[in-house]
Coordinates of C-alpha atoms and ligand atoms in Angstrom, one line a residue:
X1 CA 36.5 -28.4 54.3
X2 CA 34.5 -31.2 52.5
X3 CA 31.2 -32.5 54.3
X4 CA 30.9 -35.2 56.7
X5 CA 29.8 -38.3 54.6
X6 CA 27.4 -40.9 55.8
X7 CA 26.9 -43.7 53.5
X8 CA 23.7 -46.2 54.3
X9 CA 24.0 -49.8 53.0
X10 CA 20.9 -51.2 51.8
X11 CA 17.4 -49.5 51.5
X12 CA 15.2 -52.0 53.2
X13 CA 13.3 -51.7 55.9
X14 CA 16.3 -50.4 58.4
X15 CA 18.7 -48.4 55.4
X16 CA 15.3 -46.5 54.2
X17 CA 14.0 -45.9 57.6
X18 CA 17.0 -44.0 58.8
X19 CA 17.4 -42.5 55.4
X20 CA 14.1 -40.8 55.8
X21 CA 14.1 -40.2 59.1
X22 CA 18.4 -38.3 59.0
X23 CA 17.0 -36.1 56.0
X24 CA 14.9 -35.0 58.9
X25 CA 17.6 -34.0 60.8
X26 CA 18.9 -31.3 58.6
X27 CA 22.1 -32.5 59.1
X28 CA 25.1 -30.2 58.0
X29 CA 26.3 -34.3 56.0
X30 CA 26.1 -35.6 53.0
X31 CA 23.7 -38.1 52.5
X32 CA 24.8 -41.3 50.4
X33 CA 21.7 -44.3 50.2
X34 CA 23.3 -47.3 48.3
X35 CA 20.7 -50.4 46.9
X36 CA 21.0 -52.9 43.7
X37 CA 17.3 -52.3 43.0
X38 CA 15.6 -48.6 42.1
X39 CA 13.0 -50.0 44.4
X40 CA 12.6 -50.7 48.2
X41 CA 10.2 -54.2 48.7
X42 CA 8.3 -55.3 51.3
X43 CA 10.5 -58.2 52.4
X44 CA 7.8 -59.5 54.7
X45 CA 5.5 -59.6 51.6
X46 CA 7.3 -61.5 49.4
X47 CA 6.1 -65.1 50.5
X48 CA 2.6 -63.4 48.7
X49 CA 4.6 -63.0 45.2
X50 CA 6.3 -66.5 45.5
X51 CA 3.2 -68.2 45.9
X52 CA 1.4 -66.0 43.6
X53 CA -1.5 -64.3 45.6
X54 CA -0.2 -61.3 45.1
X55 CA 1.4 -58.9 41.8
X56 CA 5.1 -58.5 42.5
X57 CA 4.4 -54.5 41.9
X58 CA 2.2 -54.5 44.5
X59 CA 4.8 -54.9 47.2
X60 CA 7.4 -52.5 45.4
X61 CA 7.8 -48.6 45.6
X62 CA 10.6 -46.6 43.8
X63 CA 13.4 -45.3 46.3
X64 CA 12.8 -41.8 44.7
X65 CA 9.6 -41.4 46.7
X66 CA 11.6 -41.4 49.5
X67 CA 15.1 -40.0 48.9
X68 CA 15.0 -36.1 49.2
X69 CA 17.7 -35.1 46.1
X70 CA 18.3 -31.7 48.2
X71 CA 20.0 -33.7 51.1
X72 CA 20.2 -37.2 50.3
X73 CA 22.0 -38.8 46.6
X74 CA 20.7 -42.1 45.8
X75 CA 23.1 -44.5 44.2
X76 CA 22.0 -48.0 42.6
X77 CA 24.9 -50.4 42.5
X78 CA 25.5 -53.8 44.2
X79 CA 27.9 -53.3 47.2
X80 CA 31.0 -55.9 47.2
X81 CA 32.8 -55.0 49.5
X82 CA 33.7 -52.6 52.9
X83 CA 36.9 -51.8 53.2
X84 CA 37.2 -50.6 56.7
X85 CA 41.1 -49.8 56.6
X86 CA 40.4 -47.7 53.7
X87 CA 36.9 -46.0 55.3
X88 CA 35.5 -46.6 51.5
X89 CA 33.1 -49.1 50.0
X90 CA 33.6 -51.3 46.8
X91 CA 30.6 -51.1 44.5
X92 CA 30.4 -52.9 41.2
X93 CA 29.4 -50.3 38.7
X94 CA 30.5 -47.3 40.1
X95 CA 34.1 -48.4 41.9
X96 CA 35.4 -47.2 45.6
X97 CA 33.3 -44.5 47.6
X98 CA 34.2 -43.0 50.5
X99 CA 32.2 -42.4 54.0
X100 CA 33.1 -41.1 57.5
X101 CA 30.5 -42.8 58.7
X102 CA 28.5 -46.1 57.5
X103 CA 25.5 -47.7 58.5
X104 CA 25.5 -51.4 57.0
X105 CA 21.5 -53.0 56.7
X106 CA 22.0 -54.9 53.7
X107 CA 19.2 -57.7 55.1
X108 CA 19.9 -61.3 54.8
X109 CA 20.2 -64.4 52.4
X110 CA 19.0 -67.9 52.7
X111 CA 21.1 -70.8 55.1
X112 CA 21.3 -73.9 53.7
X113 CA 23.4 -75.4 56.4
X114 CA 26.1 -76.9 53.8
X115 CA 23.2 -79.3 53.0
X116 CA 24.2 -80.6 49.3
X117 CA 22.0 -79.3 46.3
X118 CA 19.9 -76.8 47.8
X119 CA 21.7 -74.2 46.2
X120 CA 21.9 -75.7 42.9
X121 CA 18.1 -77.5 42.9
X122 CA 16.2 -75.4 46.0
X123 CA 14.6 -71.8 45.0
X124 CA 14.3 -69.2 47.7
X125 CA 12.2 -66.4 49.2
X126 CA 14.3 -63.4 49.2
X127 CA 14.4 -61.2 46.7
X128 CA 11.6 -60.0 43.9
X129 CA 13.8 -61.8 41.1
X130 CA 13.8 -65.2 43.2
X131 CA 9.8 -65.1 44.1
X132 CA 9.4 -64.7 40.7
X133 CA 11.1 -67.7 39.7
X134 CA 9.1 -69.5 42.5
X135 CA 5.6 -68.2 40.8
X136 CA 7.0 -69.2 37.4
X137 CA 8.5 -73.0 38.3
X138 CA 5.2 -73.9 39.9
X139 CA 2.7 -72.9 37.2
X140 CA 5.4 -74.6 34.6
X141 CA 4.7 -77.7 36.6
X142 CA 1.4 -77.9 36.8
X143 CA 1.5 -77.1 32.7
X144 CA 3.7 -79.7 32.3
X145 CA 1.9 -82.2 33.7
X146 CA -1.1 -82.1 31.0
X147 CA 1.7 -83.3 28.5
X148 CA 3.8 -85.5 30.7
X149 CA 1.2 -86.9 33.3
X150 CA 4.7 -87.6 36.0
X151 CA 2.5 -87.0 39.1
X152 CA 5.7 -85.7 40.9
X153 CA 5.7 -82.1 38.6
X154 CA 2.6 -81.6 41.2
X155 CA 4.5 -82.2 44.4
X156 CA 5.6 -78.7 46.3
X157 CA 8.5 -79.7 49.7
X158 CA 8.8 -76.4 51.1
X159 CA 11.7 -77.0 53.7
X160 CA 11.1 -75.0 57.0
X161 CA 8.4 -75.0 59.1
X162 CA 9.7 -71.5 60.9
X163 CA 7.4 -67.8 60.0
X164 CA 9.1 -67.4 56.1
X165 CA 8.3 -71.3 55.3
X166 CA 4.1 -71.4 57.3
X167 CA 3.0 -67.8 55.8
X168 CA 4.2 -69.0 51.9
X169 CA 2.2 -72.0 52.6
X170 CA -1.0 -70.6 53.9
X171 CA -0.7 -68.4 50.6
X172 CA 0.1 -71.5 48.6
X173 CA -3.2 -73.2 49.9
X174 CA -5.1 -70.4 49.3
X175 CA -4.1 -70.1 45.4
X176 CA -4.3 -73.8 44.8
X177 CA -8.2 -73.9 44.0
X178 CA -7.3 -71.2 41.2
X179 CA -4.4 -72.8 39.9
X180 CA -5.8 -76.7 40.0
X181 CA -8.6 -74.6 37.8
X182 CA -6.1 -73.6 35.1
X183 CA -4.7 -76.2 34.6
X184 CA -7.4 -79.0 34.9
X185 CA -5.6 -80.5 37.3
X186 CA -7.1 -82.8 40.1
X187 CA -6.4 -81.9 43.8
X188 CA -5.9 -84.8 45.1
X189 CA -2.6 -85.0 42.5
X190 CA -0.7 -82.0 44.0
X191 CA 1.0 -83.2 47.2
X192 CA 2.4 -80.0 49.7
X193 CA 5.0 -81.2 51.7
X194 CA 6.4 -78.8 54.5
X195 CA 9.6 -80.7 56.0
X196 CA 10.9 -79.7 59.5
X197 CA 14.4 -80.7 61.0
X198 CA 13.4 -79.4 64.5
X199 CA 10.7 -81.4 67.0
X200 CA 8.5 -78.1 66.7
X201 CA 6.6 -75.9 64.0
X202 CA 6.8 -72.1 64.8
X203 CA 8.4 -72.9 68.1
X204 CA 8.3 -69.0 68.7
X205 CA 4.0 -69.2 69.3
X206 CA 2.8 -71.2 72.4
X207 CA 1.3 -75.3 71.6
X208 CA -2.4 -74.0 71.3
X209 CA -1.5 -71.5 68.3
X210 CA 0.8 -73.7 66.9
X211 CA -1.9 -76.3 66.4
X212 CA -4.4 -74.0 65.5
X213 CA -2.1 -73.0 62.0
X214 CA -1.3 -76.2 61.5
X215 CA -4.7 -78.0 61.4
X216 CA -5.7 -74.8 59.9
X217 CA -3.1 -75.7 56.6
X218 CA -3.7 -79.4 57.2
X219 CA -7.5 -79.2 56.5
X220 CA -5.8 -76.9 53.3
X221 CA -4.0 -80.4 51.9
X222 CA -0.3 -79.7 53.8
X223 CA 1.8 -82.7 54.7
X224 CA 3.9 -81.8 57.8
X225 CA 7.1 -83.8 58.0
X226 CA 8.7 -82.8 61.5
X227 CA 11.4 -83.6 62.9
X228 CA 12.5 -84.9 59.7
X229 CA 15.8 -83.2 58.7
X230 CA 16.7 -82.7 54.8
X231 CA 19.9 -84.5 54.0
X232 CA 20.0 -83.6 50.3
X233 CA 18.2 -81.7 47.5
X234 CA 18.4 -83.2 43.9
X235 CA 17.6 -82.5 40.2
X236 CA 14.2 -84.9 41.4
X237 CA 13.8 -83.9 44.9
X238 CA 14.5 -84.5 48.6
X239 CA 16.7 -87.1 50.4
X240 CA 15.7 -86.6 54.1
X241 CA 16.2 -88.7 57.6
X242 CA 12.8 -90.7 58.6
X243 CA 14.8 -91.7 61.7
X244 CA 18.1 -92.3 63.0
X245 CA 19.3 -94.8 60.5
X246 CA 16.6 -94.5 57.4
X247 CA 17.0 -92.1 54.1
X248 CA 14.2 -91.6 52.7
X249 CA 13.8 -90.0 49.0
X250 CA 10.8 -88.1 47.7
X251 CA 10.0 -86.7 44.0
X252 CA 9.4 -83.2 43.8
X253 CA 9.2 -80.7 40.7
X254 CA 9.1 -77.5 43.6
X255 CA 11.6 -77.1 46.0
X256 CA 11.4 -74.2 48.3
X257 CA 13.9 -73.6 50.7
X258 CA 12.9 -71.4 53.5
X259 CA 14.5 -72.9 56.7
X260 CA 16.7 -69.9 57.8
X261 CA 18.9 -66.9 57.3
X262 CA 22.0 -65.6 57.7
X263 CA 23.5 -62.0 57.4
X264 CA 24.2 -61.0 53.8
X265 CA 27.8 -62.6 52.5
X266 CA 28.6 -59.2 52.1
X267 CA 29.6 -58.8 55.6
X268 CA 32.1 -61.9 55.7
X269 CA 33.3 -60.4 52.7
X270 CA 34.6 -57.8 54.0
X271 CA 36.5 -59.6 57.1
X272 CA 33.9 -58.6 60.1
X273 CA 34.1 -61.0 62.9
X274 CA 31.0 -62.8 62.4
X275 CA 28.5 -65.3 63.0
X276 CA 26.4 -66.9 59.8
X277 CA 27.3 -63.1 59.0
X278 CA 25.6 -61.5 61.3
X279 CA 28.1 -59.2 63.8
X280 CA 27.7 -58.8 67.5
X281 CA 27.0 -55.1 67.2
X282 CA 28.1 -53.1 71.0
X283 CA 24.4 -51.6 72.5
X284 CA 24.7 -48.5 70.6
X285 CA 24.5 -50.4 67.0
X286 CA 28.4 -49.9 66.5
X287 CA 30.8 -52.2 65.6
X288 CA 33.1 -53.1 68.0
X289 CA 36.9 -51.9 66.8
X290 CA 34.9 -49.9 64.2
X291 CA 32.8 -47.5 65.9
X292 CA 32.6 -45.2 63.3
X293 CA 30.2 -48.2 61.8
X294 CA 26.9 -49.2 62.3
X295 CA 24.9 -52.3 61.8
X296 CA 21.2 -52.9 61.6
X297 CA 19.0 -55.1 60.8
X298 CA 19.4 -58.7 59.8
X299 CA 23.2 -58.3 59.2
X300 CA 23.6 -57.3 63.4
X301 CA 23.2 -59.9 66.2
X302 CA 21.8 -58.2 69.7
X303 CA 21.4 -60.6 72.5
X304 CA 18.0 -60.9 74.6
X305 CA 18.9 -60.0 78.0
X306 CA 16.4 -61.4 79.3
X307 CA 17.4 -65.0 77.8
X308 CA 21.1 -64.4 76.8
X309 CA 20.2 -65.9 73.1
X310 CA 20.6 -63.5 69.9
X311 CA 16.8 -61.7 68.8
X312 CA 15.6 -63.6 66.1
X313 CA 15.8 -61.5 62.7
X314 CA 12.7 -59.2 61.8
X315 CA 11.6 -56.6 60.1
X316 CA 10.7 -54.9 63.8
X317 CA 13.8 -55.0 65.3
X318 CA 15.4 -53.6 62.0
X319 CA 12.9 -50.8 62.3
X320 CA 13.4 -50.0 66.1
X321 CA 17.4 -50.4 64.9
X322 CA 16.9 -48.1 62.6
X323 CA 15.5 -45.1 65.0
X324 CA 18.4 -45.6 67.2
X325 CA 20.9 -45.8 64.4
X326 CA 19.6 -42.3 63.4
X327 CA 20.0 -40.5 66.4
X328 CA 23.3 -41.8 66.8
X329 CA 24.5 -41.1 63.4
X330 CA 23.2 -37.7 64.2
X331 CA 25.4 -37.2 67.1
X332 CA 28.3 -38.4 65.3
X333 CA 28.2 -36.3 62.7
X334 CA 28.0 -33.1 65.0
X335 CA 30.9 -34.3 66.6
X336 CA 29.2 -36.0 69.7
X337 CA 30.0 -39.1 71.5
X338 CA 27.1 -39.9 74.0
X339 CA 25.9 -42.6 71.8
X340 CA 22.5 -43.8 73.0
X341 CA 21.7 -47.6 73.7
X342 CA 19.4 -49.7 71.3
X343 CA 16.7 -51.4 73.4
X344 CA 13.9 -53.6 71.7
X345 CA 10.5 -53.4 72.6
X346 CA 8.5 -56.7 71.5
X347 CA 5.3 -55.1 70.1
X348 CA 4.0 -58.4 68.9
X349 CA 4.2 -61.1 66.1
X350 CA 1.9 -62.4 63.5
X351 CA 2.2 -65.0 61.7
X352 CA -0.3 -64.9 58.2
X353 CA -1.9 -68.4 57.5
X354 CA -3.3 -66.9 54.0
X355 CA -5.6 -64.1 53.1
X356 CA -8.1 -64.2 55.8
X357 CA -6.2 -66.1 59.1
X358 CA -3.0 -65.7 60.9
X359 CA -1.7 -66.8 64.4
X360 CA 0.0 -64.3 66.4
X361 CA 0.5 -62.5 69.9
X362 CA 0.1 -59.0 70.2
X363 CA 0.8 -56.8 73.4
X364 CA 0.9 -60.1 75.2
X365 CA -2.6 -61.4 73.8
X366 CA -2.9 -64.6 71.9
X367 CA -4.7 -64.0 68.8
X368 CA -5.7 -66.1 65.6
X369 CA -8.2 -66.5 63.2
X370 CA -10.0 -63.1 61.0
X371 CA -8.9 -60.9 64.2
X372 CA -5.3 -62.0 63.6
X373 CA -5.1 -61.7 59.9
X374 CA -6.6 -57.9 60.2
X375 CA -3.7 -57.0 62.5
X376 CA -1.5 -58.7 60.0
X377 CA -2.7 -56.0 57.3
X378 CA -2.4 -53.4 60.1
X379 CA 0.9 -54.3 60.9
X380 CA 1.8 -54.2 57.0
X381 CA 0.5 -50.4 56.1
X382 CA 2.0 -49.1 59.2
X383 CA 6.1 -50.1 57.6
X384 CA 4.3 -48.7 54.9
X385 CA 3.5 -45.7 56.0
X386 CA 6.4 -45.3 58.5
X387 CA 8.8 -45.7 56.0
X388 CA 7.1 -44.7 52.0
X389 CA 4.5 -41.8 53.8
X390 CA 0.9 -41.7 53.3
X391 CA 0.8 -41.7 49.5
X392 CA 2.4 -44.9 49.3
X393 CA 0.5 -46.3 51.5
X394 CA -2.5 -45.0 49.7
X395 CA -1.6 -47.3 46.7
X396 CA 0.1 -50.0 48.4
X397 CA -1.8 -51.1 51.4
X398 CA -3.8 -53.8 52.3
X399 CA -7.3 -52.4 52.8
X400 CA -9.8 -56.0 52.1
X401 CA -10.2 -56.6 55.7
X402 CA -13.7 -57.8 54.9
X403 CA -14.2 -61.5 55.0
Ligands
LIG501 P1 15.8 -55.8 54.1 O1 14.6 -55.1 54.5 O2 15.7 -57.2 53.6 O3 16.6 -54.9 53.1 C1 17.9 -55.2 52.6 C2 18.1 -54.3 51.4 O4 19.5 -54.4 51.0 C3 17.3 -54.7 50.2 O5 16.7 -53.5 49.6 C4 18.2 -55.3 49.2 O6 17.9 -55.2 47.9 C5 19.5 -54.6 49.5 N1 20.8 -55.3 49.2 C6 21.1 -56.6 49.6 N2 22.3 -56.9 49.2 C7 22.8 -55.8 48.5 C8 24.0 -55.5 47.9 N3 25.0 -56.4 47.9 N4 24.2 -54.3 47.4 C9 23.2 -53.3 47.4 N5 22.0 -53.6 48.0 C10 21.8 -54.8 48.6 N6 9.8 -59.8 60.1 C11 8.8 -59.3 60.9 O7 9.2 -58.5 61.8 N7 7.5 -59.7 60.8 C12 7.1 -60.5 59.8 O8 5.9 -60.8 59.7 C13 8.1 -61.0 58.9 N8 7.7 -61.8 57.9 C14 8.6 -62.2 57.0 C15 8.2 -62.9 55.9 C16 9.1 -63.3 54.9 C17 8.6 -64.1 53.7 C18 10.4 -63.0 55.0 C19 11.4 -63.4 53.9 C20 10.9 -62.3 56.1 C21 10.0 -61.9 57.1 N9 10.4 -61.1 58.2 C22 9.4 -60.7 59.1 C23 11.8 -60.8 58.4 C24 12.1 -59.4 57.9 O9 11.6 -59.3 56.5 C25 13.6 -59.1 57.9 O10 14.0 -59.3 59.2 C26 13.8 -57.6 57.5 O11 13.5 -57.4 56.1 C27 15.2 -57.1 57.8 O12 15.4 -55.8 57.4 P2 16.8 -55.3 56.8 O13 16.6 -53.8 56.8 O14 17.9 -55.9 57.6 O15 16.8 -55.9 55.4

């Protein structure tokens, strides 16, 4: 009789957690990881990369480090499709493989709402490949500038004022002495626009830490537009509402768009009932008329009992998934069915205003400033070593907390 097959979707921070943690197990199962890259990344690092504070490499470990080839078989392919009917998967390269079970944490892409151009004219932090094209557009910008002198190569909209869209700024404001430098550029020419459809920045953090970051990146040069919603993105820039009945236009050469996710189109793809593809998974991480699936991480929706809205998507609650989503793929596999409930347990939040400051709220306690920016770094070598091991944090980690 052939092996029980578990195939994991996605080796981010949820897929290569419960990798690791099932090789553990010592499972009588076959082990299948699928991911388009040879590499995990640090998704919550990769604002760093797009604004340029930070390598790319730096924030990138091969899978190998973490796949054990005596339990586990790596494949690298791009997933297209589940067929649940079927129990198999569609992958581009390789064709149709099977599983018994499947655990689906293939992470999310950007929402852009159906607002017009953003796809074609808007860049986005979300993979290595797209931060890279962020790093590259701006500095071809600025070079252009020395040639063309049109002030509005200079002006940066970054369209969200939520975690993804304030941390890429406080990295931004922290390069721009550097790159003003390189390209004998004044700084009063480079205009950074954040634009906000919503009355609030960060509504997640309380008013004082709120206006702590933001007079923090205003003193850094940002323009905050809030409550100003983005109507269009063109070949020039931004159409947005001033007010009820104005349209206002301004000239950008950057536009970033980092107002939201949704689950990765993978999942509406393949015909799961979902919202902005992300699927009401039941408590134990299975999907409901398919429990012989699991979903984790940005691609599940788990609602806050103690509000009755949906968690908002993060690395921690993919992490905490991912614990659960191991036992339980244990239990399946040996033929058990007391599945055990996810529950998430908010450890804290910090949001990174650059290098050296951050906002944030850990184990209840408001924090911001240096303190906050250290348990930032904290925070980031722990997925490191919880998920690559000691070596990788070793070489990858953020050790500078000196001011
Ligand atoms: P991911 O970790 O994103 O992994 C998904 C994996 O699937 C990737 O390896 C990807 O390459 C792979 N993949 C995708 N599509 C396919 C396909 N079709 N075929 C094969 N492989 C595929 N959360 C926090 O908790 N704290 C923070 O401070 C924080 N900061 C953030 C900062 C930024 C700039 C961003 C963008 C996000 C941040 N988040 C933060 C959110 C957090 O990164 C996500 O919630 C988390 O990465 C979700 O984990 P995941 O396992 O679902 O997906």
């Amino acid at each position: 009789m052939s092996k029980t097959k578990i195939v994991i979707l996605g080796a981010g921070y949820g897929g290569l957690k419960t990798l690791k943690k099932l090789q553990h197990e010592n499972l009588d199962a076959e082990l299948v990881l699928v991911n388009k890259n040879d590499y995990h990344h640090e998704t919550t690092w990769l604002h760093e990369a797009a604004a340029g504070t930070l390598d790319p490499e730096k924030l990138i470990y091969p899978i190998e480090k973490v796949v054990d080839s005596k339990k586990s078989t790596f494949i690298q392919d791009t997933v297209v499709k589940i067929n649940r009917d079927e129990k198999t998967v569609t992958l581009q390269n390789e064709g149709e493989i099977s599983y018994d079970y499947l655990l689906i944490a293939l992470g999310s892409e950007a929402e852009t709402f159906g607002i017009p151009g953003l796809k074609e004219y808007a860049l986005t932090i979300t993979s290595i490949d797209s931060v890279k094209k962020i790093r590259a557009r701006i500095e071809e910008q600025f070079a252009k500038w020395k040639t063309e002198q049109k002030d509005e190569l200079l002006t940066i909209i970054v369209g969200g004022a939520g975690f993804t869209g304030i941390e890429f700024l406080g990295e931004l404001t922290n390069r721009m002495p550097e790159l003003v430098k390189t390209y004998d550029i004044p700084r009063e020419k480079v205009r950074i626009i954040c634009m906000e459809a919503a009355p609030k920045v960060l509504p997640q953090f309380d008013a004082k830490l709120v206006d702590y970051g933001v007079s923090v990146l205003e003193d850094r040069g940002v323009e905050f537009f809030v409550g100003k919603p983005v109507k269009e993105a063109t070949a020039d820039g931004v159409k947005f509402a001033d007010n009820e009945t104005e349209t206002k236009e301004i000239k950008a050469g950057t536009i970033i768009w980092a107002a939201g996710v949704r689950g990765n189109s993978v999942i509406e793809e393949s015909g799961f009932e979902a919202g902005r593809g992300r699927v009401k998974v039941n408590n134990n991480l299975t999907v409901p008329g398919n429990e012989e699936i699991l979903i984790i991480g940005d691609c599940s929706l788990i609602i806050n009992p103690e509000n009755e809205r949906p968690y908002p998507p993060t690395a921690q609650i993919a992490m905490q998934q991912a614990d659960v989503a191991t036992v339980n793929l244990a239990k399946l596999a040996k033929g058990e069915t007391d599945l055990i409930n996810f529950e998430y347990h908010e450890k804290g939040t910090v949001c990174s205003l650059g290098d050296n400051d951050a906002i944030g709220v850990v184990f209840g306690k408001n924090l911001k400033g240096y303190p906050a920016s250290v348990m930032k770094k904290v925070i980031d070598d722990r997925a490191l070593l919880q998920i690559g091991g000691l070596n990788i944090m070793a070489k990858k980690g953020k050790f500078k907390f000196y001011k």
